[in-house]
mmCIF file of C-alpha atoms in Angstrom:
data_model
loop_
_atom_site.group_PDB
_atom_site.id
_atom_site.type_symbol
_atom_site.label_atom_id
_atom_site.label_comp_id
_atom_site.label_asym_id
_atom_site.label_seq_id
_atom_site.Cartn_x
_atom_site.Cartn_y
_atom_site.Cartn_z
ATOM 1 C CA UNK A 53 14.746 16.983 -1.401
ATOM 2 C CA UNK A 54 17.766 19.167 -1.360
ATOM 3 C CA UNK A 55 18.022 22.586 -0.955
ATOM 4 C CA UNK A 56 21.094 25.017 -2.536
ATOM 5 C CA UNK A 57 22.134 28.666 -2.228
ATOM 6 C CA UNK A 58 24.670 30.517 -4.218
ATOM 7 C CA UNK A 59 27.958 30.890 -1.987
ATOM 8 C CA UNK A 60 30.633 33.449 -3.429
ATOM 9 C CA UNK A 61 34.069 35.068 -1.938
ATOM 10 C CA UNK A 62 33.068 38.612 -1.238
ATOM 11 C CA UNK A 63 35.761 41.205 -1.041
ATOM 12 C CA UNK A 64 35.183 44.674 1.553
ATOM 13 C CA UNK A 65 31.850 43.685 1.748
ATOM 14 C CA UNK A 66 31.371 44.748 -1.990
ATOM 15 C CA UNK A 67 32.999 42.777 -4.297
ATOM 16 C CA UNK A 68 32.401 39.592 -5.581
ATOM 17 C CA UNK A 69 36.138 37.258 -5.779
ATOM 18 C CA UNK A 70 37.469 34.082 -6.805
ATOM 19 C CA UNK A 71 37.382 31.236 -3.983
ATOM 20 C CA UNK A 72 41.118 31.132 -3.848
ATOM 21 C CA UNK A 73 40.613 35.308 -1.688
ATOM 22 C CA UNK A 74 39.042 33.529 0.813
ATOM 23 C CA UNK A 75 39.594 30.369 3.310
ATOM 24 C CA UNK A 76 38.516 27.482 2.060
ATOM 25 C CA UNK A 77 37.688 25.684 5.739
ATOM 26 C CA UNK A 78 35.580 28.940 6.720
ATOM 27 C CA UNK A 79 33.659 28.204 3.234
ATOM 28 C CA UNK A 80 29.241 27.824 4.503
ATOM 29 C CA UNK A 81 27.722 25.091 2.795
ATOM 30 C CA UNK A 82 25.917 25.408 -0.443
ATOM 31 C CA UNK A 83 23.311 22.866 0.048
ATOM 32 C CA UNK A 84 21.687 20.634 2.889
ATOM 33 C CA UNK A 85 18.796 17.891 2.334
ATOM 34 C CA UNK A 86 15.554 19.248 3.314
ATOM 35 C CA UNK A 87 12.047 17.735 3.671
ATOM 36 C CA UNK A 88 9.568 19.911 1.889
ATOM 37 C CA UNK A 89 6.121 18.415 2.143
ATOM 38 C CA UNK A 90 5.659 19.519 -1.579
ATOM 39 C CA UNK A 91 8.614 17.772 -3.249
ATOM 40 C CA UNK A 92 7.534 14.042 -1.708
ATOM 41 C CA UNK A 93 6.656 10.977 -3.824
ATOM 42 C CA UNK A 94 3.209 9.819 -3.609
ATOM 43 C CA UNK A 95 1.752 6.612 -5.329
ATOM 44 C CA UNK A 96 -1.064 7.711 -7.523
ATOM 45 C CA UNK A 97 -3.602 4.927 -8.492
ATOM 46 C CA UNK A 98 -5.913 4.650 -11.736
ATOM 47 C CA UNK A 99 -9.388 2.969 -11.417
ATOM 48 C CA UNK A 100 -9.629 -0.917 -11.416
ATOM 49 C CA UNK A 101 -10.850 -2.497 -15.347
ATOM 50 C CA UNK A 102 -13.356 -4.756 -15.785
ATOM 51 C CA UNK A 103 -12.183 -8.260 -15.065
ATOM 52 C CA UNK A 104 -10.883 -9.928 -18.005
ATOM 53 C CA UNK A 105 -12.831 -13.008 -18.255
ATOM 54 C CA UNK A 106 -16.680 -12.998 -17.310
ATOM 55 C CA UNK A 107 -16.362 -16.550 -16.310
ATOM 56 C CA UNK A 108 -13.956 -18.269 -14.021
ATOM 57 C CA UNK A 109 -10.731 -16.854 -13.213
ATOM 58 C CA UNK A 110 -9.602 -13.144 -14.989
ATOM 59 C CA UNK A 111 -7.508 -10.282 -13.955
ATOM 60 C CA UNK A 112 -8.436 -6.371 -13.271
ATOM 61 C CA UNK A 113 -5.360 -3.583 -13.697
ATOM 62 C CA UNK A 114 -5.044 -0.450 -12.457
ATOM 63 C CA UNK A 115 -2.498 2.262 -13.357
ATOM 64 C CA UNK A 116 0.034 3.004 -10.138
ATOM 65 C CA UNK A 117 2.662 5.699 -11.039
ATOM 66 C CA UNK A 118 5.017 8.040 -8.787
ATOM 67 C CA UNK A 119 3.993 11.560 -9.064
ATOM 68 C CA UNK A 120 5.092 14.643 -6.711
ATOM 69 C CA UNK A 121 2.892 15.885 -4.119
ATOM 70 C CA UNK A 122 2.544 19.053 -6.116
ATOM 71 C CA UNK A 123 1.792 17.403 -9.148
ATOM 72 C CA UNK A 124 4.198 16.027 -11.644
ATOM 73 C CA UNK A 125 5.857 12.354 -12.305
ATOM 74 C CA UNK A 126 8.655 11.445 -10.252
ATOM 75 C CA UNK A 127 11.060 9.020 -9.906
ATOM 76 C CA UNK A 128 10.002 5.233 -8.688
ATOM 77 C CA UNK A 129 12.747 5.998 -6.026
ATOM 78 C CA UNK A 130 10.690 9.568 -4.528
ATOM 79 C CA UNK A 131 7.687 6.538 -3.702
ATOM 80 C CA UNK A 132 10.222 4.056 -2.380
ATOM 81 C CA UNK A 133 8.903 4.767 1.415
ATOM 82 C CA UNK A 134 5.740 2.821 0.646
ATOM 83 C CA UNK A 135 5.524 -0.479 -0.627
ATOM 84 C CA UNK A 136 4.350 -0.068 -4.474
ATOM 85 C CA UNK A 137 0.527 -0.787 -4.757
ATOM 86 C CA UNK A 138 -0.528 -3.671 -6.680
ATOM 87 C CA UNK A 139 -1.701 -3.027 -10.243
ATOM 88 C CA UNK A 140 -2.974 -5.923 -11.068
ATOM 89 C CA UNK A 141 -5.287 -8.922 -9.055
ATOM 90 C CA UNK A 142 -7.022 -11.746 -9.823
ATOM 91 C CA UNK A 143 -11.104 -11.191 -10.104
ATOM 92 C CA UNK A 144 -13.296 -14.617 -10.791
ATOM 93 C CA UNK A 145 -17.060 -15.318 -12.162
ATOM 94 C CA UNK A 146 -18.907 -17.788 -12.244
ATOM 95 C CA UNK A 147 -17.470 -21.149 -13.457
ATOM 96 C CA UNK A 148 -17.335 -21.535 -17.158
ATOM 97 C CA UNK A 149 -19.085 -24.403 -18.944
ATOM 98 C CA UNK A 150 -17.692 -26.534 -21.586
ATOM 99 C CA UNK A 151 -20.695 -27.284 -24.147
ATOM 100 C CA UNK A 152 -20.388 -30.093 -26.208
ATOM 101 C CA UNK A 153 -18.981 -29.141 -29.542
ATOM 102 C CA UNK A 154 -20.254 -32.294 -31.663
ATOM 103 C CA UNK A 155 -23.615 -33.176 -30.352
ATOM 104 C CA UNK A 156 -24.339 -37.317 -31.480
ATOM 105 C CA UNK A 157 -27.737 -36.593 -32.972
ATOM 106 C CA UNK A 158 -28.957 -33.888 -35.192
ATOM 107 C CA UNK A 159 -31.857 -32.088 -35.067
ATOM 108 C CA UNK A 160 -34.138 -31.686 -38.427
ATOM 109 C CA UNK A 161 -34.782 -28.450 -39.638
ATOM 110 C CA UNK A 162 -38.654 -29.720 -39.839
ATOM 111 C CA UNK A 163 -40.614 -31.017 -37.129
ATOM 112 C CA UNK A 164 -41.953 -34.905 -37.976
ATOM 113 C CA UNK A 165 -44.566 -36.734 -36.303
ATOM 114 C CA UNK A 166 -43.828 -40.365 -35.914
ATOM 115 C CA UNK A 167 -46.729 -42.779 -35.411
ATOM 116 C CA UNK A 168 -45.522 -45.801 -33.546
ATOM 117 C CA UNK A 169 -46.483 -49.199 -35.223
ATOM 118 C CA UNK A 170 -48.123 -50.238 -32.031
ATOM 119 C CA UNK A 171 -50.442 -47.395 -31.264
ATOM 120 C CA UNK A 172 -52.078 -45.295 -34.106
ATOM 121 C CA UNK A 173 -52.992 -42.474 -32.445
ATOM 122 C CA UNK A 174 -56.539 -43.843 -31.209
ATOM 123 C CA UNK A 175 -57.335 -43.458 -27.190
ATOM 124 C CA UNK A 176 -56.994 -47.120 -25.516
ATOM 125 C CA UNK A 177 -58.093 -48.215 -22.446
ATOM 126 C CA UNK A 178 -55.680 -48.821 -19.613
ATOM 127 C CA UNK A 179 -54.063 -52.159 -18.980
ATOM 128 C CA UNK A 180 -55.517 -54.575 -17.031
ATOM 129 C CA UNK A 181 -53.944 -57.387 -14.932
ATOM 130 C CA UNK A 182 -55.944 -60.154 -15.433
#
């Protein structure tokens, strides 16, 4: 931060003067850097989403913004101490399946039984080898 004062030309020890009454070279500075705990940059970070994509590979994002100690957004530059958190990483699932989209046989809307020609639905005895 930076920190000012008011510096004026003070005549007898009464009045204040233009700048040109007194010595320029004798002039106190009006203003030194200073560095008040309060008035420091400070990443602030939102919660992570969801990931994008319940399957395979997605993203989560997070807000990450600059705000003064005391409250209040500041400049990027105020933060520029730390390295800027990420707002945004990759997140993954489980791998995603590709279904067939045209399946070569249909299925009927009705069940039908199908008696082969060769049995007709009677028990038989096993097979023999004679």
């Amino acid at each position: 931060g930076l920190r000012t004062r008011a510096v004026h030309c003070i005549l007898n020890k009464r009045s204040i003067v233009n700048d040109t009454f007194c010595d320029a070279r004798e002039r106190p500075g009006d203003s030194q850097p200073c560095h008040n705990e309060e008035c420091v940059g400070v990443w602030v970070l939102g919660e992570w989403s969801e990931c994008s994509k319940t399957c395979d590979k997605g993203h989560r994002r997070r807000s990450v913004s600059c705000e003064w100690l005391k409250g209040g957004l500041a400049p990027l530059s105020e933060c520029g101490h730390e390295e800027r958190p990420a707002s945004i990483i990759d997140c993954f699932g489980p791998a995603c399946h590709d279904w067939p989209q045209n399946i070569p046989f249909q299925f009927e809307k009705e069940p039908k039984i199908i008696i082969s020609p060769f049995r007709d639905g009677r028990e038989t005895s096993p097979c023999q080898d004679t």
